[in-house]
């Protein structure tokens, strides 16, 4: 830094301010300092800066993962968080911590300035462990009691309500919801619990019977779930799914049984990325996940806690957005009537009519 200061003919403190942004520096002076750094091949040492400032400038995205890894929808959360960290001059580390001991060990090493916690359960011991370790924390998801916590999450009530309303508007009155696994619900996995309750409320609000089937997070789980759904509701005309790993098994089993999508059964996928929705044939009508925005907002809120520029807890819900593609159309009975009288209730002649 002394060499840079001499070459740029500025003080060492000015070089420091250019590097840290701690004080405003004129563009002309900044350009001189950056030109001197380039000429000398100077690169700030991140670890040394961390020791001096007592900050690592590293934030962790703590997300338990299994052999499935990250799908396109989960990746959107990561890319949104990484972009926000980069803009602020921080590095984002994705850490697949699996248990409380691993989490406490990570927190005790003081390598992270703060953490964003994903895959949150209604009762989540990880939250208390990080709080006890004094690690600034923001959740992507919510615990049952959010007092004193910062979080961003999907508005599952609105998301499910709009998905059900879309199907009801098409004349569907026998709708089955395929959720995550029974084990996930029993463990209190927030999205599975909240969508279960939201589905019951949305269906009863329309005077309809709610039927929910659980599914393992796999194509085989989707096939088994569709078999169970047809056994419980053989007259179903629509399937609402919030299990991205199971949905292609559901579509495959519908084909195996000679049921066409959407002519015989309409399908809506919830909390899904456009990339995944477009993989299916026909492309899936979906409640599109705001994953990238949630990742960005979570990191921005976390950094306000880390830097002390925001003392208030940040609590925000974002709904998924309905994007109608080719996997939904009027219920079969409605279609039969429209064909008989020559009318088209949608005005667009949906696939399969």
Short mmCIF file of C-alpha atoms in Angstrom, two decimals:
data_model
loop_
_atom_site.label_atom_id
_atom_site.label_comp_id
_atom_site.label_asym_id
_atom_site.label_seq_id
_atom_site.Cartn_x
_atom_site.Cartn_y
_atom_site.Cartn_z
CA UNK A 1 0.00 0.00 0.00
CA UNK A 2 2.95 2.34 0.68
CA UNK A 3 4.30 1.61 -2.81
CA UNK A 4 0.92 2.37 -4.36
CA UNK A 5 0.62 5.60 -2.34
CA UNK A 6 4.09 6.79 -3.47
CA UNK A 7 3.40 6.03 -7.13
CA UNK A 8 -0.05 7.67 -7.06
CA UNK A 9 1.26 10.57 -4.94
CA UNK A 10 -1.46 10.18 -2.34
CA UNK A 11 -1.49 9.20 1.33
CA UNK A 12 -1.61 5.59 2.48
CA UNK A 13 -4.98 6.32 4.09
CA UNK A 14 -6.35 7.42 0.71
CA UNK A 15 -5.29 4.09 -0.79
CA UNK A 16 -7.05 2.36 2.11
CA UNK A 17 -10.24 4.35 1.53
CA UNK A 18 -10.23 3.44 -2.16
CA UNK A 19 -9.92 -0.24 -1.25
CA UNK A 20 -12.47 -0.31 1.55
CA UNK A 21 -14.93 2.37 0.50
CA UNK A 22 -14.90 3.60 4.09
CA UNK A 23 -14.85 7.25 2.92
CA UNK A 24 -15.82 8.92 -0.35
CA UNK A 25 -12.90 9.55 -2.71
CA UNK A 26 -13.05 11.64 -5.88
CA UNK A 27 -13.13 9.70 -9.14
CA UNK A 28 -9.89 11.33 -10.32
CA UNK A 29 -8.02 10.23 -7.18
CA UNK A 30 -9.59 6.77 -7.33
CA UNK A 31 -8.43 6.41 -10.94
CA UNK A 32 -4.85 7.36 -9.97
CA UNK A 33 -4.79 4.79 -7.17
CA UNK A 34 -6.24 2.04 -9.36
CA UNK A 35 -3.75 2.84 -12.14
CA UNK A 36 -0.87 2.59 -9.64
CA UNK A 37 -2.20 -0.73 -8.37
CA UNK A 38 -2.34 -2.06 -11.92
CA UNK A 39 1.19 -0.87 -12.73
CA UNK A 40 2.60 -2.47 -9.58
CA UNK A 41 0.50 -5.61 -9.84
CA UNK A 42 -0.91 -4.98 -6.37
CA UNK A 43 -3.68 -7.28 -5.15
CA UNK A 44 -5.23 -6.77 -1.67
CA UNK A 45 -4.85 -9.83 0.56
CA UNK A 46 -8.35 -10.78 1.65
CA UNK A 47 -7.20 -12.75 4.69
CA UNK A 48 -4.97 -9.93 5.88
CA UNK A 49 -7.79 -7.43 5.45
CA UNK A 50 -10.03 -9.76 7.41
CA UNK A 51 -7.55 -9.94 10.29
CA UNK A 52 -7.27 -6.17 10.39
CA UNK A 53 -11.01 -5.53 10.24
CA UNK A 54 -12.07 -8.63 12.21
CA UNK A 55 -14.24 -9.53 9.26
CA UNK A 56 -13.69 -12.29 6.74
CA UNK A 57 -16.01 -10.72 4.15
CA UNK A 58 -17.40 -14.21 3.68
CA UNK A 59 -21.04 -15.11 4.24
CA UNK A 60 -22.38 -18.64 4.25
CA UNK A 61 -25.43 -20.05 2.54
CA UNK A 62 -26.22 -23.03 4.76
CA UNK A 63 -28.30 -25.56 2.87
CA UNK A 64 -28.54 -29.27 3.70
CA UNK A 65 -28.16 -31.36 0.57
CA UNK A 66 -28.47 -35.04 -0.27
CA UNK A 67 -27.46 -37.08 -3.29
CA UNK A 68 -29.97 -35.16 -5.46
CA UNK A 69 -27.80 -32.05 -5.30
CA UNK A 70 -29.15 -28.73 -6.57
CA UNK A 71 -31.87 -28.49 -9.19
CA UNK A 72 -32.57 -25.45 -11.36
CA UNK A 73 -35.10 -24.03 -8.90
CA UNK A 74 -32.74 -24.30 -5.91
CA UNK A 75 -29.88 -22.90 -7.98
CA UNK A 76 -31.84 -19.67 -8.50
CA UNK A 77 -31.71 -19.02 -4.74
CA UNK A 78 -27.94 -19.53 -4.78
CA UNK A 79 -27.26 -17.32 -7.80
CA UNK A 80 -29.40 -14.50 -6.40
CA UNK A 81 -27.56 -14.66 -3.07
CA UNK A 82 -24.13 -14.87 -4.72
CA UNK A 83 -24.81 -11.86 -6.94
CA UNK A 84 -25.91 -9.73 -3.98
CA UNK A 85 -22.83 -10.72 -1.98
CA UNK A 86 -20.52 -9.92 -4.90
CA UNK A 87 -22.04 -6.47 -5.43
CA UNK A 88 -21.34 -5.69 -1.76
CA UNK A 89 -17.75 -6.96 -1.96
CA UNK A 90 -18.39 -10.21 -0.10
CA UNK A 91 -17.83 -13.84 -1.03
CA UNK A 92 -20.64 -16.38 -0.70
CA UNK A 93 -19.79 -19.90 0.42
CA UNK A 94 -22.35 -22.68 -0.06
CA UNK A 95 -22.07 -25.02 2.92
CA UNK A 96 -24.08 -28.27 3.06
CA UNK A 97 -23.95 -28.54 6.86
CA UNK A 98 -25.74 -31.70 7.88
CA UNK A 99 -26.15 -31.64 11.66
CA UNK A 100 -25.90 -29.43 14.72
CA UNK A 101 -22.35 -30.52 15.57
CA UNK A 102 -21.13 -29.52 12.09
CA UNK A 103 -22.98 -26.24 12.37
CA UNK A 104 -21.54 -25.39 15.79
CA UNK A 105 -18.06 -26.27 14.57
CA UNK A 106 -18.45 -24.01 11.57
CA UNK A 107 -19.75 -21.16 13.73
CA UNK A 108 -16.93 -21.54 16.28
CA UNK A 109 -14.26 -21.11 13.61
CA UNK A 110 -15.44 -17.54 12.98
CA UNK A 111 -14.84 -17.89 9.27
CA UNK A 112 -18.25 -16.43 8.40
CA UNK A 113 -19.40 -12.87 8.99
CA UNK A 114 -22.98 -14.10 8.80
CA UNK A 115 -25.18 -16.89 7.51
CA UNK A 116 -28.30 -17.39 5.40
CA UNK A 117 -30.15 -20.53 6.47
CA UNK A 118 -32.25 -22.53 3.97
CA UNK A 119 -34.59 -25.54 4.19
CA UNK A 120 -36.06 -24.16 7.41
CA UNK A 121 -38.30 -26.27 9.63
CA UNK A 122 -41.14 -24.94 11.77
CA UNK A 123 -39.10 -25.93 14.84
CA UNK A 124 -35.47 -25.55 13.75
CA UNK A 125 -32.65 -26.16 16.22
CA UNK A 126 -30.11 -24.67 13.83
CA UNK A 127 -31.50 -21.20 14.44
CA UNK A 128 -30.83 -21.38 18.18
CA UNK A 129 -27.35 -22.82 17.61
CA UNK A 130 -26.33 -19.94 15.35
CA UNK A 131 -27.85 -17.37 17.68
CA UNK A 132 -25.95 -18.84 20.64
CA UNK A 133 -22.73 -18.61 18.62
CA UNK A 134 -23.42 -14.93 17.89
CA UNK A 135 -23.56 -15.42 14.11
CA UNK A 136 -25.72 -12.82 12.29
CA UNK A 137 -28.52 -14.75 10.63
CA UNK A 138 -31.27 -14.44 8.02
CA UNK A 139 -33.63 -17.25 7.07
CA UNK A 140 -34.94 -18.18 3.65
CA UNK A 141 -38.03 -19.76 5.12
CA UNK A 142 -39.70 -19.33 8.52
CA UNK A 143 -39.87 -21.00 11.86
CA UNK A 144 -43.20 -21.17 13.69
CA UNK A 145 -42.16 -18.33 16.01
CA UNK A 146 -40.36 -15.60 14.07
CA UNK A 147 -39.97 -13.18 16.98
CA UNK A 148 -36.60 -11.45 16.73
CA UNK A 149 -35.70 -13.13 13.44
CA UNK A 150 -35.05 -11.79 9.96
CA UNK A 151 -36.48 -13.87 7.14
CA UNK A 152 -37.68 -13.90 3.57
CA UNK A 153 -40.01 -16.61 2.37
CA UNK A 154 -42.56 -17.56 -0.26
CA UNK A 155 -46.10 -16.49 0.51
CA UNK A 156 -47.48 -20.02 0.38
CA UNK A 157 -51.03 -18.98 1.31
CA UNK A 158 -51.34 -16.67 -1.70
CA UNK A 159 -49.45 -19.03 -3.99
CA UNK A 160 -51.69 -22.02 -3.26
CA UNK A 161 -54.83 -19.88 -3.33
CA UNK A 162 -53.99 -18.58 -6.83
CA UNK A 163 -53.08 -22.05 -8.11
CA UNK A 164 -56.36 -23.53 -6.90
CA UNK A 165 -58.31 -20.54 -8.23
CA UNK A 166 -56.75 -21.05 -11.68
CA UNK A 167 -57.92 -24.67 -11.78
CA UNK A 168 -61.37 -23.87 -10.37
CA UNK A 169 -61.81 -21.16 -13.00
CA UNK A 170 -61.29 -23.86 -15.63
CA UNK A 171 -64.10 -25.94 -14.15
CA UNK A 172 -62.00 -28.39 -12.12
CA UNK A 173 -63.70 -29.49 -8.92
CA UNK A 174 -61.74 -32.69 -8.24
CA UNK A 175 -58.20 -31.51 -7.55
CA UNK A 176 -55.50 -33.58 -5.84
CA UNK A 177 -52.46 -31.97 -4.20
CA UNK A 178 -49.14 -33.87 -4.29
CA UNK A 179 -46.91 -32.60 -1.48
CA UNK A 180 -43.45 -33.55 -0.26
CA UNK A 181 -42.96 -36.76 1.71
CA UNK A 182 -44.79 -37.74 4.87
CA UNK A 183 -41.41 -37.66 6.64
CA UNK A 184 -40.86 -34.04 5.58
CA UNK A 185 -44.26 -33.04 6.96
CA UNK A 186 -43.67 -34.96 10.18
CA UNK A 187 -40.30 -33.22 10.60
CA UNK A 188 -42.01 -29.84 10.27
CA UNK A 189 -40.50 -28.82 6.92
CA UNK A 190 -41.99 -25.36 6.51
CA UNK A 191 -43.07 -25.37 2.83
CA UNK A 192 -44.69 -28.80 3.13
CA UNK A 193 -46.61 -27.88 6.28
CA UNK A 194 -47.71 -24.46 5.06
CA UNK A 195 -48.87 -25.61 1.63
CA UNK A 196 -50.80 -28.49 3.20
CA UNK A 197 -52.73 -26.05 5.38
CA UNK A 198 -53.12 -23.52 2.55
CA UNK A 199 -54.52 -26.19 0.21
CA UNK A 200 -57.15 -27.24 2.74
CA UNK A 201 -58.17 -23.59 3.24
CA UNK A 202 -58.27 -22.83 -0.50
CA UNK A 203 -60.33 -25.91 -1.41
CA UNK A 204 -62.83 -25.54 1.44
CA UNK A 205 -63.15 -21.87 0.48
CA UNK A 206 -64.47 -23.05 -2.89
CA UNK A 207 -66.69 -25.66 -1.25
CA UNK A 208 -64.49 -28.50 -2.54
CA UNK A 209 -63.01 -31.55 -0.84
CA UNK A 210 -59.23 -31.29 -0.29
CA UNK A 211 -57.33 -34.45 -1.20
CA UNK A 212 -53.59 -34.52 -0.49
CA UNK A 213 -51.08 -37.24 -1.37
CA UNK A 214 -47.50 -37.29 -0.08
CA UNK A 215 -44.63 -38.25 -2.37
CA UNK A 216 -40.96 -39.08 -2.00
CA UNK A 217 -38.73 -36.59 -3.82
CA UNK A 218 -38.05 -38.75 -6.88
CA UNK A 219 -39.61 -39.81 -10.17
CA UNK A 220 -40.50 -43.16 -8.60
CA UNK A 221 -42.15 -41.28 -5.76
CA UNK A 222 -44.19 -39.31 -8.30
CA UNK A 223 -45.39 -42.47 -10.03
CA UNK A 224 -46.41 -43.98 -6.69
CA UNK A 225 -48.17 -40.75 -5.70
CA UNK A 226 -50.20 -40.66 -8.92
CA UNK A 227 -51.23 -44.27 -8.38
CA UNK A 228 -52.35 -43.41 -4.84
CA UNK A 229 -54.15 -40.30 -6.07
CA UNK A 230 -56.18 -42.22 -8.64
CA UNK A 231 -57.04 -44.87 -6.06
CA UNK A 232 -58.33 -42.22 -3.67
CA UNK A 233 -59.92 -39.94 -6.27
CA UNK A 234 -60.49 -41.89 -9.51
CA UNK A 235 -62.50 -38.98 -10.89
CA UNK A 236 -59.71 -36.43 -10.48
CA UNK A 237 -59.30 -33.94 -13.31
CA UNK A 238 -56.38 -31.86 -12.00
CA UNK A 239 -53.17 -32.39 -10.04
CA UNK A 240 -51.39 -29.63 -8.15
CA UNK A 241 -47.78 -30.55 -7.36
CA UNK A 242 -45.12 -29.04 -5.14
CA UNK A 243 -42.44 -31.66 -5.56
CA UNK A 244 -40.19 -30.89 -8.48
CA UNK A 245 -38.36 -34.21 -8.32
CA UNK A 246 -41.61 -36.17 -8.39
CA UNK A 247 -43.49 -34.29 -11.09
CA UNK A 248 -41.89 -36.05 -14.06
CA UNK A 249 -42.83 -39.38 -12.52
CA UNK A 250 -46.41 -38.11 -12.23
CA UNK A 251 -46.43 -37.08 -15.89
CA UNK A 252 -44.95 -40.42 -16.91
CA UNK A 253 -47.53 -42.40 -14.95
CA UNK A 254 -50.36 -40.39 -16.48
CA UNK A 255 -49.03 -41.33 -19.93
CA UNK A 256 -48.68 -44.98 -18.92
CA UNK A 257 -52.36 -45.01 -17.96
CA UNK A 258 -53.43 -43.48 -21.27
CA UNK A 259 -54.35 -40.12 -19.68
CA UNK A 260 -53.40 -37.09 -21.76
CA UNK A 261 -52.23 -33.80 -20.26
CA UNK A 262 -54.15 -31.54 -20.26
CA UNK A 263 -57.11 -33.14 -22.10
CA UNK A 264 -57.84 -35.66 -19.35
CA UNK A 265 -55.86 -34.27 -16.41
CA UNK A 266 -54.53 -30.75 -15.95
CA UNK A 267 -51.25 -30.32 -14.04
CA UNK A 268 -49.92 -27.28 -12.16
CA UNK A 269 -46.41 -27.26 -10.68
CA UNK A 270 -45.76 -24.98 -7.70
CA UNK A 271 -42.51 -23.25 -6.70
CA UNK A 272 -40.88 -24.10 -10.03
CA UNK A 273 -38.33 -22.38 -12.24
CA UNK A 274 -39.20 -21.62 -15.89
CA UNK A 275 -36.29 -23.87 -16.92
CA UNK A 276 -37.89 -26.88 -15.24
CA UNK A 277 -41.40 -26.00 -16.44
CA UNK A 278 -40.21 -25.89 -20.06
CA UNK A 279 -38.62 -29.36 -19.84
CA UNK A 280 -41.99 -31.09 -19.75
CA UNK A 281 -44.20 -31.94 -22.72
CA UNK A 282 -46.48 -30.07 -22.74
CA UNK A 283 -44.69 -27.26 -20.89
CA UNK A 284 -45.98 -26.95 -17.35
CA UNK A 285 -48.35 -24.31 -16.11
CA UNK A 286 -46.50 -23.24 -12.98
CA UNK A 287 -46.44 -21.00 -9.96
CA UNK A 288 -42.97 -19.63 -10.71
CA UNK A 289 -40.56 -19.44 -7.79
CA UNK A 290 -39.14 -16.01 -6.83
CA UNK A 291 -35.93 -17.83 -5.80
CA UNK A 292 -33.42 -15.36 -7.22
CA UNK A 293 -35.16 -12.39 -5.59
CA UNK A 294 -35.39 -14.21 -2.24
CA UNK A 295 -31.67 -15.06 -2.33
CA UNK A 296 -30.77 -11.46 -3.12
CA UNK A 297 -33.02 -9.94 -0.46
CA UNK A 298 -31.78 -12.39 2.18
CA UNK A 299 -28.12 -11.49 1.61
CA UNK A 300 -28.87 -7.75 1.52
CA UNK A 301 -30.70 -8.05 4.86
CA UNK A 302 -27.87 -10.13 6.31
CA UNK A 303 -25.21 -7.60 5.34
CA UNK A 304 -27.18 -4.84 7.05
CA UNK A 305 -26.94 -6.91 10.23
CA UNK A 306 -23.24 -7.61 9.67
CA UNK A 307 -22.31 -3.96 9.09
CA UNK A 308 -24.68 -2.56 11.70
CA UNK A 309 -26.49 -0.40 9.16
CA UNK A 310 -29.86 -1.99 9.85
CA UNK A 311 -31.06 -2.77 13.35
CA UNK A 312 -34.63 -3.77 12.48
CA UNK A 313 -35.49 -7.35 11.61
CA UNK A 314 -36.40 -7.86 7.98
CA UNK A 315 -39.51 -10.00 7.47
CA UNK A 316 -40.90 -10.33 3.95
CA UNK A 317 -43.07 -12.75 1.95
CA UNK A 318 -43.12 -13.01 -1.86
CA UNK A 319 -45.74 -15.04 -3.74
CA UNK A 320 -45.03 -17.22 -6.73
CA UNK A 321 -46.34 -15.90 -10.06
CA UNK A 322 -48.79 -17.91 -12.17
CA UNK A 323 -47.45 -18.64 -15.67
CA UNK A 324 -49.97 -20.49 -17.82
CA UNK A 325 -48.44 -22.90 -20.33
CA UNK A 326 -49.72 -26.05 -21.99
CA UNK A 327 -50.51 -28.36 -19.06
CA UNK A 328 -53.87 -26.87 -18.04
CA UNK A 329 -57.17 -26.52 -19.88
CA UNK A 330 -60.90 -26.65 -19.02
CA UNK A 331 -62.04 -29.72 -17.12
CA UNK A 332 -63.21 -32.60 -19.35
CA UNK A 333 -66.92 -32.06 -18.67
CA UNK A 334 -66.57 -28.37 -19.56
CA UNK A 335 -64.69 -29.25 -22.74
CA UNK A 336 -67.38 -31.74 -23.78
CA UNK A 337 -70.05 -29.05 -23.47
CA UNK A 338 -67.98 -26.51 -25.41
CA UNK A 339 -67.39 -28.97 -28.27
CA UNK A 340 -71.10 -29.79 -28.43
CA UNK A 341 -72.27 -26.18 -28.75
CA UNK A 342 -69.35 -24.98 -30.87
CA UNK A 343 -68.09 -22.52 -28.26
CA UNK A 344 -64.67 -22.26 -26.66
CA UNK A 345 -64.78 -20.96 -23.07
CA UNK A 346 -61.11 -20.00 -23.14
CA UNK A 347 -61.17 -18.30 -26.53
CA UNK A 348 -57.89 -19.99 -27.44
CA UNK A 349 -58.68 -23.64 -28.19
CA UNK A 350 -56.43 -25.24 -25.54
CA UNK A 351 -54.36 -28.32 -26.39
CA UNK A 352 -56.31 -31.54 -26.23
CA UNK A 353 -59.76 -30.07 -26.95
#
